[in-house]
PDB file of C-alpha atoms in Angstrom:
ATOM      1  CA  MET A 101     122.274 131.547  95.147  1.00 45.00           C
ATOM      2  CA  ALA A 102     122.333 135.088  93.596  1.00 45.00           C
ATOM      3  CA  ASP A 103     119.354 137.373  94.108  1.00 43.00           C
ATOM      4  CA  TYR A 104     118.726 138.496  90.494  1.00 37.00           C
ATOM      5  CA  GLY A 105     116.020 140.695  91.326  1.00 41.00           C
ATOM      6  CA  SER A 106     113.941 142.695  88.640  1.00 40.00           C
ATOM      7  CA  LEU A 107     116.028 143.208  85.401  1.00 39.00           C
ATOM      8  CA  LEU A 108     115.728 146.473  83.512  1.00 38.00           C
ATOM      9  CA  PRO A 109     113.221 146.460  80.393  1.00 38.00           C
ATOM     10  CA  VAL A 110     113.908 147.688  77.010  1.00 40.00           C
ATOM     11  CA  ILE A 111     111.397 149.199  74.930  1.00 35.00           C
ATOM     12  CA  GLY A 112     111.049 146.672  71.624  1.00 39.00           C
ATOM     13  CA  SER A 113     110.493 147.555  68.389  1.00 38.00           C
ATOM     14  CA  GLY A 114     108.477 145.847  65.906  1.00 37.00           C
ATOM     15  CA  VAL A 115     109.563 143.891  62.720  1.00 34.00           C
ATOM     16  CA  PRO A 116     108.425 145.529  59.435  1.00 36.00           C
ATOM     17  CA  SER A 117     106.337 143.426  57.195  1.00 39.00           C
ATOM     18  CA  ASP A 118     105.719 144.386  53.715  1.00 38.00           C
ATOM     19  CA  THR A 119     102.689 143.386  51.436  1.00 33.00           C
ATOM     20  CA  ILE A 120     103.213 142.798  47.870  1.00 36.00           C
ATOM     21  CA  TYR A 121      99.878 142.833  45.501  1.00 33.00           C
ATOM     22  CA  THR A 122     100.122 141.410  42.004  1.00 35.00           C
ATOM     23  CA  HIS A 123      97.745 140.236  39.304  1.00 37.00           C
ATOM     24  CA  ASP A 124      97.740 136.779  37.308  1.00 40.00           C
ATOM     25  CA  PHE A 125      96.369 134.959  34.528  1.00 35.00           C
ATOM     26  CA  ARG A 126      93.654 132.180  35.094  1.00 38.00           C
ATOM     27  CA  PRO A 127      92.560 130.424  32.012  1.00 40.00           C
ATOM     28  CA  SER A 128      88.770 129.431  32.310  1.00 41.00           C
ATOM     29  CA  PRO A 129      87.951 125.965  30.700  1.00 42.00           C
ATOM     30  CA  GLY A 130      84.820 127.930  29.233  1.00 41.00           C
ATOM     31  CA  VAL A 131      82.274 125.942  27.196  1.00 40.00           C
ATOM     32  CA  GLY A 132      83.742 122.425  26.960  1.00 43.00           C
ATOM     33  CA  GLY A 133      87.203 123.361  27.682  1.00 44.00           C
ATOM     34  CA  LEU A 134      87.500 125.114  24.380  1.00 44.00           C
ATOM     35  CA  VAL A 135      86.651 128.992  24.935  1.00 45.00           C
ATOM     36  CA  PRO A 136      89.516 130.805  26.904  1.00 47.00           C
ATOM     37  CA  ALA A 137      88.545 133.508  29.457  1.00 46.00           C
ATOM     38  CA  PHE A 138      90.859 136.145  31.517  1.00 45.00           C
ATOM     39  CA  SER A 139      90.213 136.557  35.101  1.00 46.00           C
ATOM     40  CA  TRP A 140      92.289 139.351  36.797  1.00 46.00           C
ATOM     41  CA  THR A 141      92.555 139.120  40.466  1.00 48.00           C
ATOM     42  CA  ARG A 142      94.335 140.902  43.049  1.00 53.00           C
ATOM     43  CA  ASN A 143      96.033 138.438  45.330  1.00 55.00           C
ATOM     44  CA  LEU A 144      98.178 138.749  48.338  1.00 61.00           C
ATOM     45  CA  MET A 145     101.533 137.260  48.055  1.00 65.00           C
ATOM     46  CA  VAL A 146     103.289 136.785  51.378  1.00 65.00           C
ATOM     47  CA  PRO A 147     106.777 138.135  51.354  1.00 74.00           C
ATOM     48  CA  GLU A 148     109.812 136.127  52.793  1.00 80.00           C
ATOM     49  CA  LYS A 149     110.453 136.378  56.182  1.00 85.00           C
ATOM     50  CA  PRO A 150     113.071 138.934  57.459  1.00 89.00           C
ATOM     51  CA  VAL A 151     116.115 136.834  58.206  1.00 93.00           C
ATOM     52  CA  PHE A 152     116.228 137.229  61.716  1.00 95.00           C
ATOM     53  CA  ASP A 153     112.641 136.093  62.052  1.00 95.00           C
ATOM     54  CA  GLN A 154     113.646 133.128  59.670  1.00 95.00           C
ATOM     55  CA  TYR A 155     116.514 132.333  62.423  1.00 96.00           C
ATOM     56  CA  LEU A 156     114.290 132.156  65.393  1.00 96.00           C
ATOM     57  CA  GLN A 157     111.999 129.969  63.510  1.00 96.00           C
ATOM     58  CA  SER A 158     114.932 127.733  62.816  1.00 97.00           C
ATOM     59  CA  ILE A 159     115.794 127.710  66.340  1.00 97.00           C
ATOM     60  CA  GLN A 160     111.968 126.778  67.091  1.00 96.00           C
ATOM     61  CA  ASP A 161     111.608 124.201  64.511  1.00 97.00           C
ATOM     62  CA  MET A 162     115.181 122.408  65.732  1.00 97.00           C
ATOM     63  CA  GLU A 163     114.320 122.250  69.425  1.00 94.00           C
ATOM     64  CA  LYS A 164     110.982 120.446  68.687  1.00 93.00           C
ATOM     65  CA  LEU A 165     113.395 117.505  67.186  1.00 93.00           C
ATOM     66  CA  PRO A 166     113.986 114.599  69.631  1.00 89.00           C
ATOM     67  CA  CYS A 167     116.898 114.558  71.579  1.00 85.00           C
ATOM     68  CA  VAL A 168     116.083 114.926  75.262  1.00 79.00           C
ATOM     69  CA  ASN A 169     113.039 113.544  77.301  1.00 76.00           C
ATOM     70  CA  SER A 170     111.136 116.312  79.025  1.00 75.00           C
ATOM     71  CA  TRP A 171     111.028 114.529  82.302  1.00 74.00           C
ATOM     72  CA  GLU A 172     114.580 114.496  82.725  1.00 78.00           C
ATOM     73  CA  LYS A 173     116.059 116.573  85.450  1.00 84.00           C
ATOM     74  CA  ASP A 174     117.344 120.169  83.869  1.00 86.00           C
ATOM     75  CA  TRP A 175     115.915 119.167  80.494  1.00 88.00           C
ATOM     76  CA  GLN A 176     115.680 122.366  78.938  1.00 92.00           C
ATOM     77  CA  ARG A 177     119.360 123.109  79.470  1.00 93.00           C
ATOM     78  CA  LYS A 178     120.206 119.652  78.244  1.00 94.00           C
ATOM     79  CA  LYS A 179     118.211 120.276  75.155  1.00 95.00           C
ATOM     80  CA  GLY A 180     119.824 123.445  74.347  1.00 96.00           C
ATOM     81  CA  LEU A 181     122.986 121.759  75.092  1.00 96.00           C
ATOM     82  CA  GLU A 182     122.555 119.115  72.335  1.00 96.00           C
ATOM     83  CA  LEU A 183     121.120 121.927  69.930  1.00 97.00           C
ATOM     84  CA  PHE A 184     123.994 124.240  70.185  1.00 97.00           C
ATOM     85  CA  LYS A 185     126.985 121.448  70.090  1.00 97.00           C
ATOM     86  CA  VAL A 186     125.258 120.573  66.550  1.00 97.00           C
ATOM     87  CA  LEU A 187     124.959 124.378  65.438  1.00 98.00           C
ATOM     88  CA  ARG A 188     128.605 124.887  67.013  1.00 97.00           C
ATOM     89  CA  ASP A 189     129.894 122.293  64.337  1.00 97.00           C
ATOM     90  CA  TYR A 190     127.925 123.811  61.523  1.00 97.00           C
ATOM     91  CA  GLY A 191     129.719 126.754  61.965  1.00 97.00           C
ATOM     92  CA  GLY A 192     133.105 125.477  61.884  1.00 96.00           C
ATOM     93  CA  TYR A 193     133.934 125.201  65.533  1.00 95.00           C
ATOM     94  CA  ASP A 194     134.266 121.311  65.285  1.00 92.00           C
ATOM     95  CA  GLY A 195     137.833 120.296  66.053  1.00 89.00           C
ATOM     96  CA  ILE A 196     138.933 118.138  68.639  1.00 93.00           C
ATOM     97  CA  SER A 197     139.557 121.060  71.130  1.00 91.00           C
ATOM     98  CA  TRP A 198     135.727 122.044  70.862  1.00 93.00           C
ATOM     99  CA  MET A 199     134.674 118.331  71.508  1.00 93.00           C
ATOM    100  CA  LEU A 200     136.834 118.442  74.628  1.00 91.00           C
ATOM    101  CA  THR A 201     135.263 121.923  75.426  1.00 92.00           C
ATOM    102  CA  SER A 202     131.680 121.335  75.309  1.00 93.00           C
ATOM    103  CA  GLY A 203     131.329 117.748  74.057  1.00 93.00           C
ATOM    104  CA  ILE A 204     130.485 116.010  70.761  1.00 94.00           C
ATOM    105  CA  ALA A 205     127.823 117.036  68.777  1.00 95.00           C
ATOM    106  CA  ASN A 206     124.468 114.707  68.736  1.00 94.00           C
ATOM    107  CA  ARG A 207     124.439 112.438  65.943  1.00 94.00           C
ATOM    108  CA  MET A 208     120.849 111.658  66.130  1.00 95.00           C
ATOM    109  CA  LEU A 209     120.031 115.297  66.086  1.00 96.00           C
ATOM    110  CA  ASN A 210     122.195 116.168  63.244  1.00 96.00           C
ATOM    111  CA  TYR A 211     120.526 113.240  61.388  1.00 95.00           C
ATOM    112  CA  HIS A 212     117.017 114.927  62.177  1.00 96.00           C
ATOM    113  CA  ILE A 213     118.001 118.520  61.203  1.00 96.00           C
ATOM    114  CA  GLN A 214     119.555 117.108  57.861  1.00 96.00           C
ATOM    115  CA  TYR A 215     116.454 115.003  57.014  1.00 95.00           C
ATOM    116  CA  LYS A 216     113.854 117.508  58.206  1.00 95.00           C
ATOM    117  CA  HIS A 217     115.322 120.899  57.660  1.00 96.00           C
ATOM    118  CA  SER A 218     117.993 120.249  55.060  1.00 95.00           C
ATOM    119  CA  ALA A 219     118.838 123.990  54.524  1.00 96.00           C
ATOM    120  CA  TYR A 220     119.540 124.728  58.206  1.00 97.00           C
ATOM    121  CA  PRO A 221     123.201 123.250  58.332  1.00 97.00           C
ATOM    122  CA  LYS A 222     124.187 125.657  55.515  1.00 97.00           C
ATOM    123  CA  HIS A 223     122.346 128.561  56.901  1.00 97.00           C
ATOM    124  CA  PHE A 224     124.326 128.126  60.289  1.00 97.00           C
ATOM    125  CA  ALA A 225     127.577 127.575  58.481  1.00 96.00           C
ATOM    126  CA  ARG A 226     130.392 130.466  58.705  1.00 93.00           C
ATOM    127  CA  ASN A 227     129.475 132.242  55.652  1.00 93.00           C
ATOM    128  CA  GLY A 228     125.560 131.240  55.833  1.00 95.00           C
ATOM    129  CA  LYS A 229     122.600 133.119  55.773  1.00 95.00           C
ATOM    130  CA  PHE A 230     122.594 133.261  59.701  1.00 95.00           C
ATOM    131  CA  SER A 231     126.343 133.920  59.814  1.00 95.00           C
ATOM    132  CA  ASN A 232     126.213 137.462  60.923  1.00 94.00           C
ATOM    133  CA  MET A 233     122.949 138.448  62.246  1.00 92.00           C
ATOM    134  CA  GLN A 234     121.578 142.069  62.758  1.00 93.00           C
ATOM    135  CA  ILE A 235     119.135 142.435  65.699  1.00 92.00           C
ATOM    136  CA  PRO A 236     116.204 144.132  64.486  1.00 87.00           C
ATOM    137  CA  GLY A 237     115.731 147.638  65.759  1.00 87.00           C
ATOM    138  CA  THR A 238     119.308 148.199  66.735  1.00 90.00           C
ATOM    139  CA  GLY A 239     122.633 148.396  64.719  1.00 90.00           C
ATOM    140  CA  ILE A 240     124.030 145.321  66.632  1.00 94.00           C
ATOM    141  CA  VAL A 241     125.455 142.497  64.657  1.00 95.00           C
ATOM    142  CA  VAL A 242     126.182 139.127  66.146  1.00 96.00           C
ATOM    143  CA  ASP A 243     128.700 136.667  64.859  1.00 97.00           C
ATOM    144  CA  VAL A 244     126.429 133.556  65.078  1.00 97.00           C
ATOM    145  CA  PRO A 245     128.819 130.809  64.708  1.00 97.00           C
ATOM    146  CA  HIS A 246     130.916 132.304  67.519  1.00 97.00           C
ATOM    147  CA  PHE A 247     127.662 132.667  69.569  1.00 97.00           C
ATOM    148  CA  ASN A 248     126.820 129.278  68.985  1.00 97.00           C
ATOM    149  CA  ALA A 249     130.153 127.854  70.148  1.00 97.00           C
ATOM    150  CA  ALA A 250     130.060 129.929  73.125  1.00 97.00           C
ATOM    151  CA  MET A 251     126.229 128.921  73.927  1.00 97.00           C
ATOM    152  CA  SER A 252     127.226 125.112  73.908  1.00 96.00           C
ATOM    153  CA  LYS A 253     130.008 125.840  76.465  1.00 96.00           C
ATOM    154  CA  TYR A 254     127.668 127.735  78.772  1.00 96.00           C
ATOM    155  CA  LEU A 255     125.117 125.159  78.559  1.00 96.00           C
ATOM    156  CA  ASP A 256     127.865 122.178  79.114  1.00 93.00           C
ATOM    157  CA  ASP A 257     128.684 123.949  82.625  1.00 81.00           C
ATOM    158  CA  PRO A 258     125.365 124.303  84.754  1.00 78.00           C
ATOM    159  CA  ASN A 259     127.214 126.079  87.514  1.00 75.00           C
ATOM    160  CA  ASP A 260     130.099 127.714  85.696  1.00 72.00           C
ATOM    161  CA  ASP A 261     132.489 125.122  87.790  1.00 70.00           C
ATOM    162  CA  ALA A 262     133.923 122.848  85.090  1.00 75.00           C
ATOM    163  CA  VAL A 263     137.384 122.148  84.903  1.00 83.00           C
ATOM    164  CA  ILE A 264     137.593 124.208  81.269  1.00 89.00           C
ATOM    165  CA  PRO A 265     136.008 127.617  82.463  1.00 93.00           C
ATOM    166  CA  SER A 266     132.831 128.658  80.503  1.00 94.00           C
ATOM    167  CA  GLU A 267     134.463 131.901  79.670  1.00 96.00           C
ATOM    168  CA  TRP A 268     137.175 130.723  77.711  1.00 95.00           C
ATOM    169  CA  ALA A 269     134.807 129.739  75.152  1.00 95.00           C
ATOM    170  CA  SER A 270     133.545 133.282  75.299  1.00 97.00           C
ATOM    171  CA  TRP A 271     134.880 136.517  76.276  1.00 97.00           C
ATOM    172  CA  ALA A 272     137.719 135.551  78.286  1.00 97.00           C
ATOM    173  CA  GLY A 273     139.027 133.793  75.552  1.00 96.00           C
ATOM    174  CA  ASP A 274     138.645 136.652  73.175  1.00 97.00           C
ATOM    175  CA  MET A 275     140.408 138.726  75.973  1.00 97.00           C
ATOM    176  CA  PHE A 276     143.498 136.543  76.097  1.00 97.00           C
ATOM    177  CA  THR A 277     143.435 136.574  72.499  1.00 97.00           C
ATOM    178  CA  TYR A 278     143.198 140.090  71.946  1.00 97.00           C
ATOM    179  CA  ALA A 279     145.882 140.653  74.753  1.00 97.00           C
ATOM    180  CA  ASP A 280     148.244 138.729  72.566  1.00 96.00           C
ATOM    181  CA  THR A 281     147.201 140.632  69.269  1.00 96.00           C
ATOM    182  CA  LEU A 282     147.998 143.726  70.716  1.00 96.00           C
ATOM    183  CA  GLN A 283     151.220 142.732  72.133  1.00 96.00           C
ATOM    184  CA  LYS A 284     152.309 141.533  68.439  1.00 95.00           C
ATOM    185  CA  PHE A 285     150.855 144.777  67.236  1.00 95.00           C
ATOM    186  CA  SER A 286     152.664 147.083  69.715  1.00 95.00           C
ATOM    187  CA  LYS A 287     156.097 144.980  69.459  1.00 95.00           C
ATOM    188  CA  HIS A 288     155.886 145.348  65.498  1.00 95.00           C
ATOM    189  CA  ASN A 289     154.824 149.041  65.661  1.00 94.00           C
ATOM    190  CA  LYS A 290     157.112 150.123  68.599  1.00 95.00           C
ATOM    191  CA  ILE A 291     154.049 151.347  70.381  1.00 94.00           C
ATOM    192  CA  PRO A 292     154.570 152.413  74.362  1.00 95.00           C
ATOM    193  CA  LEU A 293     152.417 150.873  76.819  1.00 96.00           C
ATOM    194  CA  ASP A 294     150.339 153.987  77.228  1.00 96.00           C
ATOM    195  CA  SER A 295     149.371 154.001  73.825  1.00 96.00           C
ATOM    196  CA  ALA A 296     148.439 150.275  73.775  1.00 96.00           C
ATOM    197  CA  ARG A 297     146.495 151.004  76.842  1.00 97.00           C
ATOM    198  CA  TYR A 298     144.374 153.737  74.868  1.00 97.00           C
ATOM    199  CA  ILE A 299     144.037 151.128  71.979  1.00 97.00           C
ATOM    200  CA  ALA A 300     142.451 148.551  74.322  1.00 97.00           C
ATOM    201  CA  ASN A 301     140.026 150.971  76.304  1.00 97.00           C
ATOM    202  CA  ASN A 302     138.773 152.520  73.001  1.00 96.00           C
ATOM    203  CA  PHE A 303     139.035 149.417  70.512  1.00 97.00           C
ATOM    204  CA  ILE A 304     137.612 146.598  72.491  1.00 96.00           C
ATOM    205  CA  GLY A 305     134.062 145.736  71.078  1.00 95.00           C
ATOM    206  CA  GLY A 306     134.591 148.397  68.237  1.00 95.00           C
ATOM    207  CA  ASP A 307     134.719 148.070  64.400  1.00 94.00           C
ATOM    208  CA  ASN A 308     138.007 148.848  63.427  1.00 93.00           C
ATOM    209  CA  ASP A 309     139.379 146.154  61.256  1.00 90.00           C
ATOM    210  CA  THR A 310     143.068 146.514  62.418  1.00 92.00           C
ATOM    211  CA  LEU A 311     142.499 147.798  66.213  1.00 94.00           C
ATOM    212  CA  SER A 312     139.718 145.758  67.284  1.00 95.00           C
ATOM    213  CA  TYR A 313     140.949 142.627  65.656  1.00 90.00           C
ATOM    214  CA  SER A 314     140.035 139.318  67.574  1.00 91.00           C
ATOM    215  CA  PHE A 315     137.677 141.052  69.972  1.00 96.00           C
ATOM    216  CA  ASP A 316     135.241 143.236  67.601  1.00 96.00           C
ATOM    217  CA  SER A 317     131.869 144.321  68.192  1.00 96.00           C
ATOM    218  CA  LYS A 318     130.562 140.910  66.395  1.00 97.00           C
ATOM    219  CA  ASP A 319     132.430 139.135  69.094  1.00 97.00           C
ATOM    220  CA  PHE A 320     131.511 141.354  72.016  1.00 97.00           C
ATOM    221  CA  TYR A 321     127.819 141.001  71.558  1.00 97.00           C
ATOM    222  CA  ALA A 322     128.269 137.179  70.597  1.00 97.00           C
ATOM    223  CA  ASP A 323     129.927 136.807  73.892  1.00 97.00           C
ATOM    224  CA  ILE A 324     127.310 138.888  76.125  1.00 98.00           C
ATOM    225  CA  ASP A 325     124.246 137.364  74.248  1.00 97.00           C
ATOM    226  CA  ALA A 326     125.429 133.797  74.651  1.00 98.00           C
ATOM    227  CA  ARG A 327     126.015 134.253  78.365  1.00 97.00           C
ATOM    228  CA  ASN A 328     122.735 136.140  78.958  1.00 97.00           C
ATOM    229  CA  ILE A 329     120.538 133.575  76.898  1.00 97.00           C
ATOM    230  CA  ALA A 330     122.389 130.436  78.159  1.00 97.00           C
ATOM    231  CA  HIS A 331     121.365 132.008  81.885  1.00 96.00           C
ATOM    232  CA  LEU A 332     117.710 132.190  80.750  1.00 96.00           C
ATOM    233  CA  ILE A 333     117.532 128.618  79.612  1.00 96.00           C
ATOM    234  CA  LYS A 334     119.132 127.299  82.622  1.00 94.00           C
ATOM    235  CA  ARG A 335     116.401 129.055  84.641  1.00 93.00           C
ATOM    236  CA  GLY A 336     114.047 127.059  82.771  1.00 92.00           C
ATOM    237  CA  GLN A 337     113.167 128.567  79.505  1.00 95.00           C
ATOM    238  CA  SER A 338     113.073 126.754  75.974  1.00 95.00           C
ATOM    239  CA  PRO A 339     116.045 128.128  73.580  1.00 96.00           C
ATOM    240  CA  TYR A 340     113.338 129.545  71.298  1.00 96.00           C
ATOM    241  CA  GLU A 341     111.399 130.937  74.363  1.00 96.00           C
ATOM    242  CA  ALA A 342     114.988 132.579  75.823  1.00 97.00           C
ATOM    243  CA  MET A 343     115.676 134.154  72.289  1.00 96.00           C
ATOM    244  CA  ASN A 344     112.218 135.280  71.557  1.00 95.00           C
ATOM    245  CA  ASP A 345     111.806 137.168  74.945  1.00 95.00           C
ATOM    246  CA  TYR A 346     115.747 138.390  74.686  1.00 95.00           C
ATOM    247  CA  TYR A 347     115.884 139.638  71.095  1.00 94.00           C
ATOM    248  CA  ARG A 348     112.211 140.207  70.058  1.00 91.00           C
ATOM    249  CA  ASN A 349     110.357 141.065  73.048  1.00 88.00           C
ATOM    250  CA  GLN A 350     113.662 142.668  74.681  1.00 87.00           C
ATOM    251  CA  LYS A 351     112.308 141.968  78.107  1.00 88.00           C
ATOM    252  CA  PHE A 352     116.026 142.233  79.500  1.00 90.00           C
ATOM    253  CA  GLY A 353     118.606 144.850  79.572  1.00 93.00           C
ATOM    254  CA  ARG A 354     121.670 143.378  78.178  1.00 95.00           C
ATOM    255  CA  PHE A 355     124.476 144.334  80.176  1.00 97.00           C
ATOM    256  CA  ASN A 356     122.232 144.489  83.214  1.00 96.00           C
ATOM    257  CA  LEU A 357     121.418 140.948  82.731  1.00 96.00           C
ATOM    258  CA  PHE A 358     124.909 139.732  82.095  1.00 97.00           C
ATOM    259  CA  VAL A 359     126.390 141.677  85.265  1.00 97.00           C
ATOM    260  CA  HIS A 360     123.307 139.692  87.391  1.00 96.00           C
ATOM    261  CA  SER A 361     124.101 136.393  85.590  1.00 95.00           C
ATOM    262  CA  TYR A 362     127.654 136.553  87.915  1.00 95.00           C
ATOM    263  CA  GLY A 363     125.244 137.593  90.784  1.00 94.00           C
ATOM    264  CA  SER A 364     126.807 141.185  91.505  1.00 95.00           C
ATOM    265  CA  TRP A 365     129.137 143.683  89.899  1.00 96.00           C
ATOM    266  CA  LYS A 366     132.049 142.830  92.444  1.00 97.00           C
ATOM    267  CA  ASN A 367     131.329 139.068  91.415  1.00 96.00           C
ATOM    268  CA  PHE A 368     131.793 139.878  87.710  1.00 97.00           C
ATOM    269  CA  VAL A 369     134.928 142.182  88.285  1.00 98.00           C
ATOM    270  CA  ASN A 370     136.496 139.256  90.366  1.00 97.00           C
ATOM    271  CA  LYS A 371     135.609 136.531  87.576  1.00 96.00           C
ATOM    272  CA  VAL A 372     137.363 138.629  85.121  1.00 97.00           C
ATOM    273  CA  LYS A 373     140.571 139.226  87.321  1.00 97.00           C
ATOM    274  CA  SER A 374     140.302 135.617  88.155  1.00 95.00           C
ATOM    275  CA  HIS A 375     141.286 134.260  84.466  1.00 94.00           C
ATOM    276  CA  HIS A 376     145.108 134.188  84.608  1.00 93.00           C
ATOM    277  CA  PHE A 377     145.930 131.419  81.656  1.00 92.00           C
ATOM    278  CA  PHE A 378     144.449 130.631  78.580  1.00 94.00           C
ATOM    279  CA  PRO A 379     146.151 127.705  76.532  1.00 93.00           C
ATOM    280  CA  ILE A 380     146.013 129.199  73.300  1.00 92.00           C
ATOM    281  CA  THR A 381     148.171 132.115  74.120  1.00 93.00           C
ATOM    282  CA  PRO A 382     150.790 130.892  76.550  1.00 91.00           C
ATOM    283  CA  GLY A 383     153.410 133.472  75.808  1.00 91.00           C
ATOM    284  CA  VAL A 384     151.117 136.525  76.154  1.00 96.00           C
ATOM    285  CA  ASP A 385     152.754 139.133  78.691  1.00 96.00           C
ATOM    286  CA  PRO A 386     150.832 139.613  81.947  1.00 96.00           C
ATOM    287  CA  VAL A 387     150.922 143.218  81.765  1.00 97.00           C
ATOM    288  CA  PHE A 388     149.021 143.057  78.288  1.00 97.00           C
ATOM    289  CA  VAL A 389     146.395 140.619  79.939  1.00 97.00           C
ATOM    290  CA  ASN A 390     145.875 142.889  82.809  1.00 97.00           C
ATOM    291  CA  MET A 391     145.638 145.862  80.586  1.00 97.00           C
ATOM    292  CA  VAL A 392     142.966 144.201  78.359  1.00 98.00           C
ATOM    293  CA  LYS A 393     141.165 143.295  81.481  1.00 98.00           C
ATOM    294  CA  SER A 394     140.494 146.528  82.763  1.00 98.00           C
ATOM    295  CA  ALA A 395     139.725 147.531  79.365  1.00 98.00           C
ATOM    296  CA  PHE A 396     137.017 144.960  79.131  1.00 98.00           C
ATOM    297  CA  ILE A 397     135.603 145.682  82.675  1.00 98.00           C
ATOM    298  CA  GLN A 398     135.505 149.333  81.768  1.00 97.00           C
ATOM    299  CA  ARG A 399     133.815 148.610  78.637  1.00 97.00           C
ATOM    300  CA  ILE A 400     130.955 146.676  80.378  1.00 97.00           C
ATOM    301  CA  GLN A 401     130.650 149.190  82.944  1.00 97.00           C
ATOM    302  CA  LYS A 402     130.178 152.162  80.336  1.00 96.00           C
ATOM    303  CA  GLU A 403     127.498 149.855  78.667  1.00 96.00           C
ATOM    304  CA  LEU A 404     125.850 149.219  81.851  1.00 96.00           C
ATOM    305  CA  LEU A 405     125.386 152.968  82.916  1.00 95.00           C
ATOM    306  CA  HIS A 406     124.237 153.694  79.536  1.00 94.00           C
ATOM    307  CA  GLU A 407     121.770 151.463  79.806  1.00 93.00           C
ATOM    308  CA  MET A 408     120.477 152.265  83.158  1.00 91.00           C
ATOM    309  CA  GLY A 409     120.592 156.137  81.903  1.00 90.00           C
ATOM    310  CA  LEU A 410     123.496 157.146  84.379  1.00 88.00           C
ATOM    311  CA  ASP A 411     126.117 158.090  82.058  1.00 77.00           C
TER     312      ASP A 411
END
């Protein structure tokens, strides 16, 4: 059992809320309903919640729907699993490969969502309202469909020991895909290995449309946050509680929690190095795989040191 210890808190920032005042016309029936009267009033109109608050509200709404009994063992994880399999499908991760990866989506839960919250399926679609979620107080944007798919797999594996590794649905899958993309890019542009290594070291988790492709910042943060929030759910929090503490209250350092979820830095590095195969990219050269592994480890180390104020 890993000793998770104390996790570094991060100072949170509130979500701004604007107040809009207006006036309206209210007819008065007067005497016998024939004499009109004007009444000017100053009414408080509640503005639409910020998209991020709507997102958290939707998670809270959906987790209340029936799918898992509270007396079942490990019920918060199971409830989260059923929810994120449905959200995975809404986001377009609904093929046979995903059914084999984290299971078939719960039809009854899907029915309840469609019936009671009919707007949510389209909000969680690939191009829906929640597709690219900016985290309040930061410039971080998370690819929510990718996040939901990764969450479904992390919650499907209580101890990360399934036949299909959890990381294949998350950072390892992106890592291999990026290695394959980088190999093809290097071959097409006749780039030497040192230059390819420079690209990997500087553009994984970045925002360059060409050099960060298949492992850009939205995927990178989706991978990290999915692991972290699934970890909190496995420790007994509901999906909403975990997300509220993680995103809104910012109780945990993102990269500290990520590394601690593997028990230690050494365990994390060994986990990265343990992935030697990914079925979607069988022809990728091991040289490029190792290059990208090192770059991913370096990026996590850099972010962790920055978070701890040691850079």
